[in-house]
Tab-separated table of C-alpha atoms in Angstrom:
chain	number	residue	atom	x	y	z
A	533	MET	CA	0.000	0.000	0.000
A	534	HIS	CA	1.193	3.495	-0.800
A	535	LEU	CA	0.125	6.567	1.177
A	536	GLU	CA	1.372	10.078	0.488
A	537	SER	CA	0.906	13.569	1.837
A	538	SER	CA	2.669	16.885	1.359
A	539	ILE	CA	3.000	20.170	3.184
A	540	GLN	CA	4.547	23.571	2.600
A	541	ILE	CA	6.980	24.574	5.358
A	542	GLY	CA	8.097	28.172	5.776
A	543	ARG	CA	11.791	27.299	6.053
A	544	LYS	CA	14.576	26.723	3.549
A	545	PRO	CA	15.159	23.078	2.506
A	546	GLU	CA	18.475	22.920	4.361
A	547	ASP	CA	16.718	23.952	7.584
A	548	VAL	CA	14.019	21.312	7.061
A	549	TRP	CA	16.667	18.619	6.469
A	550	ARG	CA	18.685	19.731	9.496
A	551	PHE	CA	15.597	19.237	11.657
A	552	LEU	CA	14.585	15.933	10.043
A	553	GLY	CA	18.182	14.710	10.329
A	554	SER	CA	17.998	14.570	14.110
A	555	VAL	CA	16.434	11.360	15.428
A	556	ALA	CA	15.753	13.172	18.720
A	557	ASN	CA	13.321	15.503	16.915
A	558	ILE	CA	10.931	12.702	15.912
A	559	ALA	CA	9.160	12.799	19.276
A	560	THR	CA	8.415	16.517	18.788
A	561	TRP	CA	6.213	15.910	15.744
A	562	ASP	CA	5.146	12.239	15.528
A	563	ARG	CA	2.122	12.070	17.827
A	564	GLY	CA	2.637	8.352	18.533
A	565	VAL	CA	6.285	8.629	19.614
A	566	GLU	CA	7.285	9.462	23.173
A	567	ARG	CA	11.037	9.050	22.825
A	568	THR	CA	13.744	7.845	20.459
A	569	ARG	CA	17.115	6.180	20.760
A	570	ALA	CA	19.916	6.043	18.188
A	571	ASN	CA	21.592	2.633	18.329
A	572	HIS	CA	25.162	3.885	18.226
A	573	SER	CA	27.101	6.962	19.201
A	574	ALA	CA	27.147	8.572	15.747
A	575	THR	CA	26.285	12.229	15.858
A	576	GLU	CA	25.554	12.510	12.140
A	577	TYR	CA	22.434	11.361	10.334
A	578	ALA	CA	23.804	8.974	7.712
A	579	VAL	CA	22.955	5.904	5.662
A	580	GLY	CA	23.066	2.901	7.964
A	581	LEU	CA	22.031	4.805	11.085
A	582	GLU	CA	19.713	2.595	13.133
A	583	PHE	CA	17.290	3.969	15.695
A	584	ASP	CA	14.272	3.023	17.767
A	585	THR	CA	11.051	4.843	18.526
A	586	PHE	CA	8.976	4.132	21.619
A	587	ALA	CA	5.199	4.565	21.729
A	588	LYS	CA	3.591	7.018	24.114
A	589	GLY	CA	2.381	5.497	27.366
A	590	ASP	CA	4.160	2.178	26.780
A	591	GLU	CA	6.350	1.248	29.717
A	592	SER	CA	6.945	-2.316	28.440
A	593	ASP	CA	8.580	-1.386	25.114
A	594	TRP	CA	5.790	-3.273	23.298
A	595	GLY	CA	5.378	-0.173	21.119
A	596	LYS	CA	9.070	-0.078	20.183
A	597	MET	CA	9.796	0.078	16.469
A	598	SER	CA	13.277	-0.095	14.935
A	599	TYR	CA	14.409	1.624	11.756
A	600	LYS	CA	17.415	2.043	9.495
A	601	VAL	CA	18.269	5.012	7.285
A	602	ALA	CA	18.460	3.332	3.872
A	603	GLU	CA	19.129	6.248	1.554
A	604	ILE	CA	19.987	9.942	1.718
A	605	GLY	CA	20.201	12.411	-1.152
A	606	SER	CA	20.294	16.169	-1.418
A	607	ASP	CA	16.497	16.298	-1.623
A	608	HIS	CA	15.310	13.019	-0.109
A	609	CYS	CA	15.797	10.348	2.512
A	610	LYS	CA	14.391	6.855	2.937
A	611	VAL	CA	13.904	5.051	6.252
A	612	GLN	CA	13.058	1.346	6.501
A	613	LEU	CA	11.381	-0.538	9.317
A	614	THR	CA	13.724	-3.249	10.604
A	615	SER	CA	11.863	-4.699	13.592
A	616	SER	CA	9.148	-7.349	13.507
A	617	THR	CA	7.893	-7.366	17.092
A	618	GLY	CA	5.613	-5.063	19.062
A	619	ASN	CA	3.754	-2.612	16.838
A	620	ALA	CA	5.990	-3.614	13.895
A	621	ARG	CA	4.564	-7.155	13.913
A	622	TYR	CA	1.805	-6.095	11.512
A	623	PHE	CA	4.210	-5.270	8.688
A	624	LYS	CA	6.207	-7.522	6.406
A	625	GLN	CA	7.998	-4.399	5.198
A	626	ALA	CA	7.556	-0.650	5.501
A	627	THR	CA	9.441	2.336	4.120
A	628	TRP	CA	9.032	6.072	4.705
A	629	THR	CA	10.390	8.448	2.079
A	630	PHE	CA	10.702	12.201	2.513
A	631	ARG	CA	11.296	14.394	-0.554
A	632	SER	CA	11.711	18.151	-0.682
A	633	ARG	CA	11.660	20.806	-3.329
A	634	PRO	CA	12.060	24.541	-3.048
A	635	HIS	CA	8.844	26.536	-2.767
A	636	PRO	CA	8.452	30.326	-3.052
A	637	ASP	CA	7.520	30.388	0.653
A	638	GLY	CA	10.105	27.846	1.860
A	639	THR	CA	9.981	24.112	1.183
A	640	MET	CA	7.425	21.664	-0.156
A	641	LEU	CA	7.901	18.418	1.751
A	642	VAL	CA	6.335	15.182	0.514
A	643	CYS	CA	6.157	12.128	2.756
A	644	SER	CA	5.219	8.750	1.342
A	645	VAL	CA	4.776	5.486	3.181
A	646	ASP	CA	4.933	2.140	1.420
A	647	PHE	CA	4.098	-0.975	3.379
A	648	VAL	CA	3.054	-4.573	3.070
A	649	THR	CA	1.143	-6.138	5.946
A	650	ARG	CA	1.897	-9.655	7.075
A	651	LEU	CA	-0.623	-12.110	5.676
A	652	ARG	CA	-2.305	-12.737	9.027
A	653	TYR	CA	-2.842	-8.965	9.427
A	654	PHE	CA	-4.039	-8.353	5.863
A	655	PHE	CA	-7.410	-7.246	7.243
A	656	LEU	CA	-5.675	-4.134	8.644
A	657	ALA	CA	-4.777	-2.734	5.215
A	658	PRO	CA	-8.216	-1.166	4.559
A	659	LEU	CA	-8.262	0.270	8.088
A	660	LEU	CA	-4.822	1.800	7.618
A	661	TYR	CA	-5.946	3.251	4.301
A	662	LEU	CA	-8.959	4.830	5.974
A	663	LYS	CA	-6.613	6.378	8.554
A	664	ARG	CA	-4.394	7.901	5.841
A	665	SER	CA	-5.197	11.362	7.177
A	666	ALA	CA	-2.897	10.526	10.108
A	667	LEU	CA	0.073	11.156	7.810
A	668	ALA	CA	-1.162	14.693	7.092
A	669	ILE	CA	-1.708	15.272	10.820
A	670	ASP	CA	1.907	14.304	11.550
A	671	LEU	CA	3.144	16.584	8.760
A	672	GLU	CA	1.181	19.481	10.276
A	673	SER	CA	2.938	18.773	13.579
A	674	LEU	CA	6.275	18.624	11.787
A	675	LYS	CA	5.585	22.003	10.153
A	676	ARG	CA	4.741	23.557	13.534
A	677	ALA	CA	7.815	22.040	15.160
A	678	ILE	CA	10.112	23.435	12.490
A	679	GLU	CA	8.485	26.859	12.090
A	680	ASN	CA	7.378	27.691	15.626
A	681	GLU	CA	9.816	25.976	17.930
A	682	GLY	CA	12.899	26.751	15.895
A	683	LEU	CA	15.536	24.301	14.844
A	684	GLN	CA	16.985	22.034	17.479
A	685	LYS	CA	20.621	21.108	17.198
A	686	SER	CA	21.349	17.440	16.553
C-alpha cells in the first residue's frame, strides 16, 4: 500500500533537512512517539544509522519500532522498518520516504509510506488506508515544530 501527503513549510530546505536529520526531533512531531534512541554513538544522520522509537504510554517497550536510514540524497531520505515485534509485527515491510523541493515560501515536503502487511494482518490494510489522514496530521505537527519551535541542534 502506498500513502502520500505533502505540506509547505516556511523554512529553507536545508533547515528542514537539518531538523529531520535529528532522530531526537521525531518525538516533537510524531504524535505516537514518546522518545527515540539512536543505536550507536554517531552524531551525524547517515545511511546505515539505526534507531528506535517508543510509543507514548508504553512502559513495556511493546510499542518499540526499529528503523534504518536506507538512503539519503540532497532532496530526499528513505527510512526502513527493521523490527518485527511489538507494533511492527503487523508489517512484512515498511518504508518512509521524505522528498523536498524549493517553494516560493520555503519548502514543499512530501512524505510517502509504502508498506506490506503480514498475511495474518491483511485485514488491517483497509483500516490503515482509511486512517491515511494521520500522515497529514503528523506533517502538520512537523511544520509547527520546524516553524514555531525553531531548529533544534542534533
